[in-house]
Short mmCIF file of C-alpha atoms and ligand atoms in Angstrom, two decimals:
data_model
loop_
_atom_site.label_atom_id
_atom_site.label_comp_id
_atom_site.label_asym_id
_atom_site.label_seq_id
_atom_site.Cartn_x
_atom_site.Cartn_y
_atom_site.Cartn_z
CA MET E 184 10.48 11.13 19.93
CA ALA E 185 12.78 12.18 17.12
CA GLY E 186 11.11 15.41 15.92
CA ASN E 187 7.62 15.66 15.39
CA GLY E 188 5.13 16.08 12.95
CA TRP E 189 1.42 14.56 12.29
CA TRP E 190 3.14 11.94 10.16
CA ARG E 191 5.00 10.51 12.70
CA THR E 192 2.09 8.76 14.49
CA ALA E 193 -0.79 9.06 12.03
CA ALA E 194 -3.12 6.36 11.47
CA ILE E 195 -3.56 6.40 7.74
CA TYR E 196 -6.63 4.55 5.61
CA GLN E 197 -5.56 3.35 2.34
CA ILE E 198 -8.49 4.34 -0.19
CA TYR E 199 -8.64 1.84 -3.15
CA LEU E 200 -10.43 4.70 -5.18
CA ARG E 201 -12.10 2.36 -7.66
CA SER E 202 -13.77 -0.18 -4.79
CA PHE E 203 -14.28 2.34 -2.18
CA ALA E 204 -17.67 4.17 -2.95
CA ASP E 205 -19.48 4.30 -6.43
CA GLY E 206 -21.50 7.80 -6.52
CA ASP E 207 -22.21 8.10 -10.25
CA GLY E 208 -23.87 4.35 -10.55
CA ASP E 209 -21.40 3.21 -13.04
CA GLY E 210 -20.28 0.41 -10.71
CA VAL E 211 -16.56 2.08 -10.09
CA GLY E 212 -15.94 3.67 -6.78
CA ASP E 213 -15.13 7.30 -7.40
CA LEU E 214 -14.52 11.09 -5.80
CA ALA E 215 -18.63 11.62 -5.77
CA GLY E 216 -18.87 8.35 -3.53
CA LEU E 217 -15.67 9.02 -1.47
CA ARG E 218 -16.81 12.66 -0.59
CA SER E 219 -20.28 10.77 0.53
CA ARG E 220 -18.35 8.79 2.84
CA LEU E 221 -15.93 11.24 4.59
CA PRO E 222 -18.40 11.44 7.53
CA TYR E 223 -17.64 7.45 8.17
CA LEU E 224 -13.88 7.83 8.08
CA ARG E 225 -13.86 10.96 10.49
CA ASP E 226 -15.82 8.63 12.56
CA LEU E 227 -13.48 5.93 12.31
CA GLY E 228 -11.19 7.83 13.83
CA VAL E 229 -7.99 8.10 11.28
CA ASP E 230 -6.05 11.11 11.05
CA ALA E 231 -5.33 10.68 7.15
CA LEU E 232 -6.56 9.00 3.79
CA TRP E 233 -3.99 7.64 1.15
CA LEU E 234 -5.59 7.27 -1.96
CA THR E 235 -4.48 5.22 -4.98
CA PRO E 236 -4.27 6.88 -8.35
CA TRP E 237 -6.45 9.17 -9.40
CA ASN E 238 -4.92 10.33 -12.56
CA VAL E 239 -5.97 9.92 -16.06
CA SER E 240 -5.16 6.65 -17.13
CA PRO E 241 -6.60 3.62 -19.46
CA MET E 242 -6.47 1.46 -16.38
CA ALA E 243 -4.07 -1.24 -17.72
CA ASP E 244 -3.08 -1.60 -14.20
CA GLY E 245 -6.13 -0.03 -12.16
CA GLY E 246 -4.63 3.56 -12.68
CA TYR E 247 -0.84 2.82 -12.35
CA ASP E 248 -0.57 3.62 -15.85
CA VAL E 249 -1.16 7.32 -15.87
CA ALA E 250 -1.40 8.89 -19.21
CA ASP E 251 -1.85 12.68 -17.58
CA TYR E 252 -0.29 13.29 -14.20
CA ARG E 253 -2.30 16.53 -13.93
CA ASP E 254 -5.56 15.67 -14.06
CA ILE E 255 -7.98 13.48 -12.81
CA ASP E 256 -9.63 10.19 -14.90
CA PRO E 257 -13.44 10.95 -15.83
CA LEU E 258 -13.88 7.52 -14.17
CA PHE E 259 -13.30 9.42 -10.84
CA GLY E 260 -14.63 12.69 -11.62
CA THR E 261 -12.60 15.97 -12.85
CA LEU E 262 -10.18 18.12 -11.37
CA ALA E 263 -12.65 20.43 -9.58
CA ASP E 264 -13.93 17.35 -7.94
CA ALA E 265 -10.52 16.60 -6.44
CA GLU E 266 -10.52 19.96 -5.35
CA ARG E 267 -13.54 19.92 -3.56
CA PHE E 268 -12.71 16.25 -1.91
CA LEU E 269 -9.58 17.88 -0.95
CA ALA E 270 -11.26 20.82 1.18
CA GLU E 271 -13.53 18.92 2.51
CA ALA E 272 -11.07 16.29 3.90
CA HIS E 273 -9.32 19.12 5.61
CA GLU E 274 -12.83 20.47 6.94
CA GLN E 275 -13.19 16.75 8.68
CA GLY E 276 -9.55 16.71 9.82
CA LEU E 277 -8.28 14.50 7.52
CA ARG E 278 -5.09 14.83 5.99
CA VAL E 279 -4.66 13.20 1.98
CA LEU E 280 -1.98 11.41 0.41
CA VAL E 281 -2.29 10.45 -3.18
CA ASP E 282 -0.36 7.91 -5.25
CA LEU E 283 2.84 9.44 -7.50
CA VAL E 284 3.61 6.89 -10.44
CA PRO E 285 7.17 7.78 -11.34
CA ASN E 286 8.94 4.91 -12.04
CA HIS E 287 6.76 4.50 -15.49
CA CYS E 288 3.48 6.04 -17.22
CA SER E 289 1.02 4.68 -19.36
CA ASP E 290 1.50 3.74 -23.12
CA ALA E 291 -0.87 6.23 -23.87
CA HIS E 292 0.82 9.25 -22.29
CA PRO E 293 1.74 11.80 -24.95
CA TRP E 294 5.49 11.18 -24.24
CA PHE E 295 5.28 7.56 -25.06
CA ARG E 296 3.35 8.36 -28.17
CA ALA E 297 5.69 10.69 -29.24
CA ALA E 298 8.71 8.26 -28.89
CA LEU E 299 6.58 5.60 -30.66
CA ALA E 300 5.98 8.14 -33.68
CA ALA E 301 9.93 9.12 -33.52
CA PRO E 302 12.29 6.88 -35.33
CA PRO E 303 15.27 4.91 -33.56
CA GLY E 304 17.62 7.12 -32.02
CA ASP E 305 15.50 10.20 -32.20
CA PRO E 306 15.39 12.26 -28.56
CA ALA E 307 12.03 11.90 -27.93
CA ARG E 308 12.82 7.69 -27.17
CA GLU E 309 15.51 8.92 -24.50
CA ARG E 310 12.66 9.50 -22.06
CA PHE E 311 12.09 5.64 -22.01
CA TRP E 312 14.39 3.16 -22.23
CA PHE E 313 14.65 1.96 -26.19
CA ARG E 314 17.18 -0.75 -27.21
CA PRO E 315 17.96 -2.38 -30.43
CA GLY E 316 17.18 -6.46 -29.66
CA ARG E 317 19.71 -9.05 -29.62
CA GLY E 318 20.11 -11.99 -32.38
CA PRO E 319 21.07 -11.69 -36.03
CA SER E 320 17.77 -9.58 -36.79
CA GLY E 321 17.16 -8.43 -33.28
CA GLU E 322 14.81 -10.55 -32.29
CA ARG E 323 15.67 -11.38 -28.92
CA PRO E 324 14.74 -8.69 -26.12
CA PRO E 325 18.15 -6.53 -25.19
CA ASN E 326 18.48 -8.36 -21.92
CA ASP E 327 17.29 -11.19 -19.85
CA TRP E 328 14.75 -9.18 -17.42
CA ARG E 329 11.65 -10.46 -16.38
CA SER E 330 8.21 -8.30 -15.56
CA TYR E 331 7.18 -8.27 -12.18
CA PHE E 332 4.11 -9.46 -13.95
CA GLY E 333 5.52 -12.35 -15.73
CA GLY E 334 6.81 -12.89 -19.25
CA PRO E 335 9.97 -10.67 -20.96
CA ALA E 336 10.56 -7.04 -19.29
CA TRP E 337 10.61 -5.77 -23.05
CA THR E 338 8.36 -5.22 -25.99
CA ARG E 339 9.23 -4.98 -29.60
CA VAL E 340 7.69 -1.88 -31.73
CA ALA E 341 7.19 -1.97 -35.18
CA ASP E 342 10.38 -0.42 -36.52
CA GLY E 343 12.18 -3.63 -34.64
CA GLU E 344 13.38 -1.62 -31.14
CA TRP E 345 12.51 -2.77 -27.91
CA TYR E 346 11.11 -0.87 -24.97
CA LEU E 347 11.51 -1.57 -21.16
CA HIS E 348 8.63 -2.14 -18.81
CA MET E 349 9.17 -4.21 -15.62
CA PHE E 350 5.54 -4.41 -15.11
CA ALA E 351 2.79 -4.34 -17.74
CA PRO E 352 4.01 -3.84 -21.77
CA GLN E 353 1.52 -0.79 -21.00
CA GLN E 354 3.28 0.49 -18.49
CA PRO E 355 6.78 1.92 -19.97
CA GLU E 356 9.76 2.69 -17.83
CA LEU E 357 10.97 6.24 -17.74
CA ASN E 358 14.38 7.03 -18.09
CA TRP E 359 15.38 8.94 -14.80
CA GLU E 360 18.60 9.63 -16.15
CA HIS E 361 16.85 12.60 -18.48
CA ALA E 362 16.33 15.75 -17.07
CA GLY E 363 13.41 16.36 -18.52
CA VAL E 364 11.95 13.61 -16.71
CA ARG E 365 13.14 15.01 -13.82
CA ALA E 366 11.94 18.29 -13.97
CA GLU E 367 8.47 17.20 -14.93
CA PHE E 368 7.92 15.27 -11.69
CA GLU E 369 9.10 18.30 -9.64
CA ASP E 370 6.74 20.27 -11.52
CA VAL E 371 3.86 17.67 -10.85
CA LEU E 372 4.56 17.58 -7.08
CA ARG E 373 4.61 21.10 -7.08
CA PHE E 374 1.29 21.12 -8.40
CA TRP E 375 -0.57 18.81 -6.16
CA PHE E 376 0.80 20.42 -3.34
CA ASP E 377 -0.70 23.67 -4.48
CA ARG E 378 -3.68 22.06 -4.30
CA GLY E 379 -3.68 21.01 -1.25
CA VAL E 380 -2.18 17.45 -1.30
CA ASP E 381 -0.49 16.95 2.11
CA GLY E 382 1.74 14.05 0.82
CA PHE E 383 2.63 11.38 -1.67
CA ARG E 384 2.90 7.78 -1.78
CA ILE E 385 5.53 7.06 -4.12
CA ASP E 386 5.02 3.86 -6.11
CA VAL E 387 7.77 1.25 -6.82
CA ALA E 388 10.14 4.11 -4.87
CA HIS E 389 13.58 1.54 -5.12
CA GLY E 390 12.94 1.05 -8.87
CA LEU E 391 13.64 4.42 -10.72
CA MET E 392 17.32 4.03 -11.85
CA LYS E 393 18.82 1.44 -13.63
CA THR E 394 22.51 0.18 -13.59
CA PRO E 395 24.21 1.90 -16.47
CA GLY E 396 24.45 -0.78 -19.69
CA LEU E 397 21.42 -2.86 -18.38
CA PRO E 398 23.42 -5.76 -17.36
CA ASP E 399 21.62 -9.25 -17.82
CA VAL E 400 20.72 -10.48 -14.14
CA GLY E 401 21.87 -14.18 -15.14
CA ALA E 402 19.94 -17.22 -13.88
CA ALA E 403 20.60 -17.24 -10.40
CA PRO E 404 20.46 -13.01 -9.54
CA ASP E 405 21.16 -11.99 -6.11
CA PRO E 406 18.00 -10.67 -4.96
CA ALA E 407 19.84 -7.75 -3.18
CA ASP E 408 22.09 -6.98 -6.13
CA LEU E 409 19.63 -6.32 -8.97
CA PRO E 410 20.23 -3.93 -11.87
CA TYR E 411 16.87 -2.51 -12.01
CA GLN E 412 16.10 -1.79 -8.18
CA ASP E 413 17.89 0.26 -5.56
CA HIS E 414 20.14 1.93 -7.36
CA GLU E 415 22.49 4.36 -5.49
CA GLY E 416 21.07 7.23 -7.90
CA VAL E 417 17.47 7.30 -6.60
CA HIS E 418 18.72 8.97 -3.41
CA GLU E 419 19.45 12.08 -4.99
CA ILE E 420 15.77 12.29 -6.59
CA TYR E 421 14.56 12.08 -3.14
CA ARG E 422 16.74 14.38 -1.88
CA ALA E 423 15.36 17.01 -4.48
CA TRP E 424 11.82 16.03 -3.83
CA ARG E 425 12.44 16.51 0.24
CA SER E 426 13.60 19.83 -0.39
CA ILE E 427 10.65 20.99 -2.49
CA ALA E 428 8.25 19.45 0.50
CA ASP E 429 10.23 21.11 2.67
CA SER E 430 9.40 24.35 1.43
CA TYR E 431 6.02 24.67 1.98
CA GLU E 432 4.81 26.41 4.97
CA ASP E 433 2.81 23.25 6.37
CA PRO E 434 5.74 20.71 5.12
CA ARG E 435 4.46 17.92 3.01
CA VAL E 436 5.49 14.46 3.53
CA PHE E 437 6.19 11.24 1.16
CA VAL E 438 5.71 7.36 2.00
CA GLY E 439 8.05 5.21 -0.04
CA GLU E 440 6.96 1.81 -1.30
CA VAL E 441 10.25 0.34 -1.20
CA TRP E 442 10.30 -3.49 -1.24
CA LEU E 443 13.75 -4.69 -0.91
CA PRO E 444 15.45 -7.86 0.57
CA THR E 445 17.34 -5.85 3.25
CA THR E 446 17.00 -3.61 5.72
CA ALA E 447 20.25 -2.07 5.39
CA GLN E 448 19.00 -1.22 1.70
CA PHE E 449 15.62 -0.25 2.90
CA VAL E 450 16.60 2.23 5.92
CA ARG E 451 18.94 4.37 3.44
CA TYR E 452 15.77 5.81 1.99
CA LEU E 453 14.32 7.03 5.50
CA ARG E 454 17.42 9.35 6.10
CA PRO E 455 16.49 12.70 7.47
CA ASP E 456 16.98 14.49 4.08
CA GLU E 457 15.06 11.81 1.83
CA LEU E 458 11.65 10.08 2.57
CA HIS E 459 9.86 10.77 5.83
CA SER E 460 8.77 7.32 5.98
CA ALA E 461 8.06 3.84 3.87
CA PHE E 462 5.80 0.91 4.26
CA ASN E 463 7.08 -2.04 6.87
CA PHE E 464 6.62 -4.89 4.27
CA GLU E 465 8.70 -7.20 6.31
CA PHE E 466 5.79 -6.93 9.09
CA LEU E 467 3.64 -7.38 6.35
CA CYS E 468 5.15 -10.61 5.44
CA CYS E 469 5.73 -12.00 8.34
CA ALA E 470 4.53 -15.28 10.26
CA TRP E 471 1.71 -15.12 12.77
CA GLU E 472 3.98 -16.28 15.00
CA PRO E 473 5.30 -14.64 18.53
CA ASN E 474 9.25 -15.18 17.44
CA ALA E 475 8.95 -14.26 14.31
CA ILE E 476 6.77 -11.36 15.37
CA ARG E 477 9.30 -10.04 18.21
CA LYS E 478 12.22 -10.03 16.18
CA THR E 479 10.42 -8.03 13.15
CA ILE E 480 9.49 -5.26 15.85
CA ASP E 481 12.40 -5.26 17.24
CA ASP E 482 14.26 -5.02 13.63
CA THR E 483 11.98 -2.16 12.79
CA LEU E 484 12.37 -0.16 15.90
CA ASP E 485 16.22 -0.56 15.72
CA THR E 486 16.65 -0.03 12.01
CA HIS E 487 14.21 3.24 12.14
CA ARG E 488 16.03 4.80 15.12
CA LEU E 489 19.14 4.72 13.37
CA VAL E 490 17.83 7.62 10.75
CA GLY E 491 15.35 8.82 13.27
CA ALA E 492 12.35 7.89 11.15
CA PRO E 493 8.95 6.55 12.39
CA PRO E 494 8.52 2.93 12.22
CA THR E 495 5.16 1.97 10.51
CA TRP E 496 2.98 -0.99 10.47
CA VAL E 497 0.90 -2.55 7.75
CA LEU E 498 -1.27 -5.84 7.77
CA SER E 499 -2.36 -5.73 4.20
CA ASN E 500 -2.66 -3.44 0.94
CA HIS E 501 -4.07 -3.51 -2.63
CA ASP E 502 -1.61 -6.07 -3.60
CA THR E 503 -1.38 -8.40 -1.12
CA ILE E 504 -3.65 -11.61 0.51
CA ARG E 505 -6.11 -9.90 2.74
CA HIS E 506 -4.42 -10.81 6.59
CA VAL E 507 -8.17 -12.42 7.72
CA THR E 508 -7.17 -15.39 4.97
CA ARG E 509 -3.42 -15.16 5.39
CA TYR E 510 -4.06 -15.71 9.27
CA GLY E 511 -6.33 -18.70 8.80
CA ARG E 512 -3.87 -20.56 6.67
CA GLU E 513 -1.14 -23.23 7.70
CA ASP E 514 1.62 -20.54 6.29
CA THR E 515 0.70 -17.09 7.58
CA THR E 516 3.34 -15.25 5.69
CA PHE E 517 3.07 -13.34 2.48
CA ASP E 518 5.13 -13.86 -0.73
CA LEU E 519 4.58 -11.35 -3.38
CA GLY E 520 6.03 -14.31 -5.94
CA ASN E 521 3.75 -16.86 -4.37
CA ARG E 522 0.25 -16.04 -3.25
CA ARG E 523 -0.61 -19.32 -2.19
CA HIS E 524 -4.35 -18.71 -3.92
CA GLY E 525 -6.59 -21.26 -2.72
CA ALA E 526 -4.76 -22.89 -0.05
CA PHE E 527 -6.77 -24.49 3.04
CA THR E 528 -8.10 -21.28 5.38
CA ASP E 529 -9.45 -21.91 8.59
CA PRO E 530 -11.88 -18.69 8.42
CA ALA E 531 -12.79 -18.35 12.43
CA LEU E 532 -9.42 -18.69 13.34
CA GLY E 533 -8.12 -15.67 10.50
CA HIS E 534 -10.72 -13.73 11.95
CA ARG E 535 -9.42 -13.75 15.69
CA ARG E 536 -6.10 -13.40 14.74
CA ALA E 537 -6.77 -10.53 12.33
CA ARG E 538 -8.57 -8.74 15.49
CA ALA E 539 -5.34 -9.64 17.79
CA ALA E 540 -3.49 -8.04 14.80
CA ALA E 541 -5.44 -4.89 14.43
CA LEU E 542 -4.85 -4.17 18.21
CA LEU E 543 -1.64 -5.04 18.12
CA THR E 544 -0.34 -2.94 15.28
CA LEU E 545 -2.32 -0.09 16.59
CA SER E 546 -0.55 0.02 19.66
CA LEU E 547 3.20 0.20 18.56
CA PRO E 548 5.18 3.27 18.14
CA GLY E 549 5.05 5.21 15.04
CA GLY E 550 2.59 5.09 11.83
CA VAL E 551 0.04 2.32 10.86
CA TYR E 552 -2.33 1.63 7.65
CA VAL E 553 -5.53 0.29 7.61
CA TYR E 554 -6.71 -0.90 4.30
CA GLN E 555 -10.31 -0.44 3.23
CA GLY E 556 -12.15 -3.38 4.44
CA ASP E 557 -9.60 -4.41 7.28
CA GLU E 558 -11.80 -2.60 9.51
CA LEU E 559 -14.80 -4.76 8.28
CA GLY E 560 -12.72 -7.64 8.79
CA LEU E 561 -13.24 -8.75 4.97
CA ALA E 562 -11.46 -11.82 3.72
CA GLU E 563 -9.31 -12.47 0.10
CA VAL E 564 -12.47 -13.21 -2.20
CA GLU E 565 -11.01 -16.37 -3.81
CA ASP E 566 -13.65 -17.36 -6.05
CA ILE E 567 -14.01 -14.38 -8.52
CA PRO E 568 -14.96 -16.35 -11.93
CA LEU E 569 -12.07 -16.46 -13.95
CA ASP E 570 -13.75 -14.39 -16.80
CA ARG E 571 -14.10 -11.56 -14.68
CA ILE E 572 -10.31 -11.14 -13.35
CA GLN E 573 -8.80 -7.80 -14.39
CA ASP E 574 -5.61 -7.57 -12.73
CA PRO E 575 -2.97 -8.05 -15.80
CA THR E 576 -1.24 -10.43 -13.69
CA TRP E 577 -3.74 -13.04 -14.93
CA GLU E 578 -2.81 -12.49 -18.21
CA ARG E 579 0.68 -11.88 -17.87
CA SER E 580 1.25 -15.20 -15.83
CA GLU E 581 -0.29 -17.24 -18.42
CA HIS E 582 -2.98 -18.03 -16.35
CA THR E 583 -0.87 -19.29 -13.44
CA ASP E 584 -1.38 -16.40 -11.09
CA ARG E 585 -5.19 -15.04 -10.36
CA GLY E 586 -3.40 -11.92 -9.03
CA ARG E 587 -4.56 -9.36 -6.75
CA ASP E 588 -8.31 -8.57 -7.49
CA GLY E 589 -9.34 -10.73 -4.52
CA CYS E 590 -8.32 -7.95 -2.17
CA ARG E 591 -9.86 -5.06 -4.38
CA VAL E 592 -13.58 -5.98 -3.98
CA PRO E 593 -15.64 -3.01 -4.03
CA LEU E 594 -16.70 -2.60 -0.40
CA PRO E 595 -20.12 -3.62 1.52
CA TRP E 596 -21.81 -0.65 3.08
CA SER E 597 -25.05 -1.93 3.59
CA GLY E 598 -28.07 -3.80 2.61
CA THR E 599 -28.31 -7.73 2.38
CA GLU E 600 -27.75 -8.22 -1.29
CA PRO E 601 -24.74 -7.32 -3.55
CA PRO E 602 -24.28 -4.15 -4.84
CA PHE E 603 -23.98 -3.90 -0.54
CA GLY E 604 -25.04 0.13 -1.12
CA PHE E 605 -21.11 0.34 -2.75
CA SER E 606 -23.38 1.86 -5.63
CA PRO E 607 -26.83 3.93 -5.86
CA PRO E 608 -29.92 1.66 -6.21
CA GLY E 609 -30.37 1.00 -10.23
CA SER E 610 -26.88 0.95 -10.75
CA ALA E 611 -24.49 -1.34 -12.99
CA GLN E 612 -23.19 -4.03 -11.09
CA PRO E 613 -19.85 -3.49 -9.36
CA TRP E 614 -16.52 -4.20 -11.50
CA LEU E 615 -15.82 -7.08 -9.18
CA PRO E 616 -18.38 -9.42 -7.95
CA GLN E 617 -18.77 -9.17 -4.35
CA PRO E 618 -19.77 -12.43 -2.29
CA PRO E 619 -23.63 -13.03 -1.43
CA ALA E 620 -22.14 -13.81 2.10
CA TRP E 621 -20.91 -10.06 2.66
CA SER E 622 -24.30 -9.40 4.15
CA THR E 623 -22.94 -9.81 7.24
CA ARG E 624 -20.00 -7.81 7.20
CA THR E 625 -21.64 -4.39 5.81
CA VAL E 626 -21.11 -1.28 7.70
CA GLU E 627 -24.72 -1.10 8.47
CA SER E 628 -24.81 -4.68 10.07
CA GLN E 629 -21.83 -4.22 12.10
CA GLU E 630 -22.25 -0.43 13.67
CA PRO E 631 -24.44 -1.85 15.97
CA ASP E 632 -22.83 -5.17 16.97
CA ALA E 633 -20.10 -4.31 19.64
CA SER E 634 -18.52 -7.24 19.04
CA SER E 635 -18.00 -6.32 15.59
CA MET E 636 -14.35 -5.57 13.65
CA LEU E 637 -15.51 -2.15 12.86
CA ARG E 638 -16.18 -1.28 16.67
CA LEU E 639 -13.08 -2.55 17.86
CA TYR E 640 -11.08 -0.56 14.96
CA ARG E 641 -13.20 2.36 16.34
CA GLU E 642 -12.70 2.24 19.66
CA ALA E 643 -9.09 1.15 19.21
CA LEU E 644 -8.53 4.12 17.30
CA ALA E 645 -10.12 6.19 19.77
CA ILE E 646 -7.59 5.11 22.47
CA ARG E 647 -4.81 5.08 20.40
CA GLY E 648 -5.14 9.06 19.65
CA GLU E 649 -5.97 9.58 23.20
CA ARG E 650 -3.26 7.77 24.99
CA LEU E 651 -0.72 6.16 22.73
CA VAL E 652 0.25 8.99 20.19
CA THR E 653 1.94 11.20 22.90
CA LEU E 654 4.36 8.21 24.45
CA PRO E 655 7.74 7.82 23.31
CA GLU E 656 9.06 6.01 19.90
CA SER E 657 10.01 2.67 21.93
CA ILE E 658 8.36 -0.51 23.72
CA THR E 659 9.87 -2.40 26.65
CA TRP E 660 9.46 -6.15 26.83
CA LEU E 661 7.67 -7.86 29.83
CA THR E 662 8.39 -10.83 30.80
CA SER E 663 5.56 -13.35 29.81
CA ASP E 664 4.66 -16.95 29.27
CA ASP E 665 6.03 -19.16 25.96
CA GLY E 666 4.11 -18.02 22.89
CA VAL E 667 2.69 -14.52 24.53
CA LEU E 668 3.97 -11.19 23.57
CA SER E 669 3.67 -8.47 26.23
CA PHE E 670 5.36 -4.92 25.80
CA ARG E 671 4.89 -1.70 27.34
CA ARG E 672 4.72 1.63 26.13
CA GLY E 673 5.35 4.61 28.63
CA GLU E 674 4.52 3.85 32.47
CA ASN E 675 1.07 2.91 32.00
CA PHE E 676 0.19 1.20 28.93
CA ALA E 677 0.64 -2.20 28.24
CA CYS E 678 -0.33 -4.65 25.07
CA VAL E 679 -0.61 -8.31 25.48
CA ALA E 680 -0.80 -10.90 22.61
CA ASN E 681 -1.54 -14.42 23.03
CA PHE E 682 -0.01 -16.41 20.30
CA THR E 683 -0.56 -19.99 21.81
CA THR E 684 -3.95 -21.99 21.49
CA THR E 685 -4.59 -21.82 25.40
CA PRO E 686 -5.67 -18.95 27.80
CA ALA E 687 -3.35 -16.91 29.01
CA ARG E 688 -2.64 -14.70 32.19
CA LEU E 689 -2.14 -11.13 32.48
CA PRO E 690 -0.06 -8.63 33.96
CA ALA E 691 -1.16 -7.12 36.89
CA HIS E 692 -3.30 -4.03 35.72
CA THR E 693 -5.49 -1.34 36.88
CA GLU E 694 -8.03 -1.19 34.11
CA LEU E 695 -8.76 -3.46 31.09
CA LEU E 696 -8.70 -0.83 28.26
CA LEU E 697 -9.63 -3.27 25.44
CA THR E 698 -9.34 -6.87 24.04
CA SER E 699 -10.25 -8.76 20.93
CA GLU E 700 -12.03 -11.45 22.49
CA PRO E 701 -13.69 -11.22 25.90
CA LEU E 702 -11.81 -12.55 28.56
CA ALA E 703 -12.98 -15.75 30.18
CA GLY E 704 -12.09 -15.95 34.26
CA GLY E 705 -9.58 -13.10 33.90
CA LEU E 706 -7.55 -14.92 31.37
CA LEU E 707 -6.67 -13.72 27.48
CA PRO E 708 -8.16 -16.27 25.28
CA ALA E 709 -6.24 -18.07 22.57
CA ASP E 710 -5.55 -15.41 19.46
CA GLY E 711 -6.45 -12.57 21.52
CA CYS E 712 -4.76 -9.42 22.40
CA ALA E 713 -5.86 -6.94 25.04
CA TRP E 714 -4.86 -3.13 25.91
CA LEU E 715 -3.91 -2.61 29.43
CA ALA E 716 -3.27 0.33 31.91
CA LEU E 717 -0.88 -0.14 34.68
C1 GLC L 210 3.16 -1.16 -7.17
C2 GLC L 210 1.46 -1.09 -6.72
C3 GLC L 210 1.10 -1.86 -7.68
C4 GLC L 210 1.44 -1.70 -9.12
C5 GLC L 210 2.78 -1.64 -9.53
C6 GLC L 210 3.09 -0.80 -10.76
O1 GLC L 210 3.41 -2.63 -6.64
O2 GLC L 210 1.13 -0.78 -5.59
O3 GLC L 210 -0.69 -2.00 -7.55
O4 GLC L 210 0.58 -2.75 -10.04
O5 GLC L 210 3.30 -0.93 -8.44
O6 GLC L 210 2.83 0.45 -10.65
#
């Protein structure tokens, strides 16, 4: 194993705070709700939590529009609640990562308010990207960049200048060439590290710097060479942050949200003096198909080995289509630019494959991310009434993309009807409606059922913690029948995944540790995965 540190093998559970558990009855998840569910997370067997943004925010993009980086949004609680939560999580043996959103802030942030109040050319505007427009009266945006949420990446202000936002207009891009911006975020890191936060998930980690002159991208841009992502200058920022993280007695860690088209670009963020780890979106986007999966696993292990970083595995998050749904479709890949909402889905097939995928990812070397609800087998909610949709993608795409709300529906905990224990009795309705069919997906209904997704995750995480995390960061492929992937870790453990439609033979073993489907006549059923002791 290259170096050590809890984060190299951690199972990290992603909390989408607005949808995890509501303590105060307003229909939105919060810190009080999360604190009351810490025993659940401890019993699940994860090592750490990653919380999506908890800072003060007008919530134009679910908190990814931060107005005060040093305080907690009242929707979630107070700074004192955050400190209590950190202490209680640590008492339960859970580390805590929180989201840091450095690429942009909220249009309600005092810096942006000051920039708007100042005239063109004023230093207050230099923390952002203000530019005059093109055309005789500046009526056209300064360049041709498009927002990731749809529409132009520029909005015009009253005095005629335009400002850049790669996401919603309420998320103005910060100018990372500005020394004050850098100093501010270094201070924000220390602020939270000093309060006991164990690390940060870095939002849009590839986006902070822009090519000078902000050149047009043109009609057919090369995705590996865009002027608004993966600029060489970002690496210097992360080197500075790494030295801050390393200065703590119990060193703090970073996981980067690095969406880039090539692994050569991606892996540079993981050099030993930069980020500790990054999400493996190549794996998340990969088809549930044996050759593609095997190739992605090999690529992942090879590239991470180059820089000594631990590989990571992730199936779903708050921006994607839940994999129970994806894996039940004909096209099982994920594409950020085309979510294929409403594509035909076979829910039983998706569920079986999701069980197999859980065992596959939990057995691979490195770190693993579990998105809240993965462990309950939740599917994407594809029928949220259009007038209830909150994701800015819906409006920005001119109602062509329903966006990400379908994977953000509040969790079902107990009971037979909404809000399924998400909020205390007599509360406001959950901020997104829950499907009535979730009565069979609650924690309460799955706990006593040995064949449930929840029990599968619990058992797998327990076995992983006991016997897998100490194994080397490598795998050895075993020969297997067509459409079956089989690998060994160390001398005594093997994982076998059957991607075919017929039962598969298992290699010789001394003990069947866990299976996603019961064996039939000693064979591993279609879409099944098994863990074996050798
Ligand atoms: C990241 C977040 C996403 C957010 C965007 C803008 O991709 O995961 O939810 O909308 O950044 O901050």
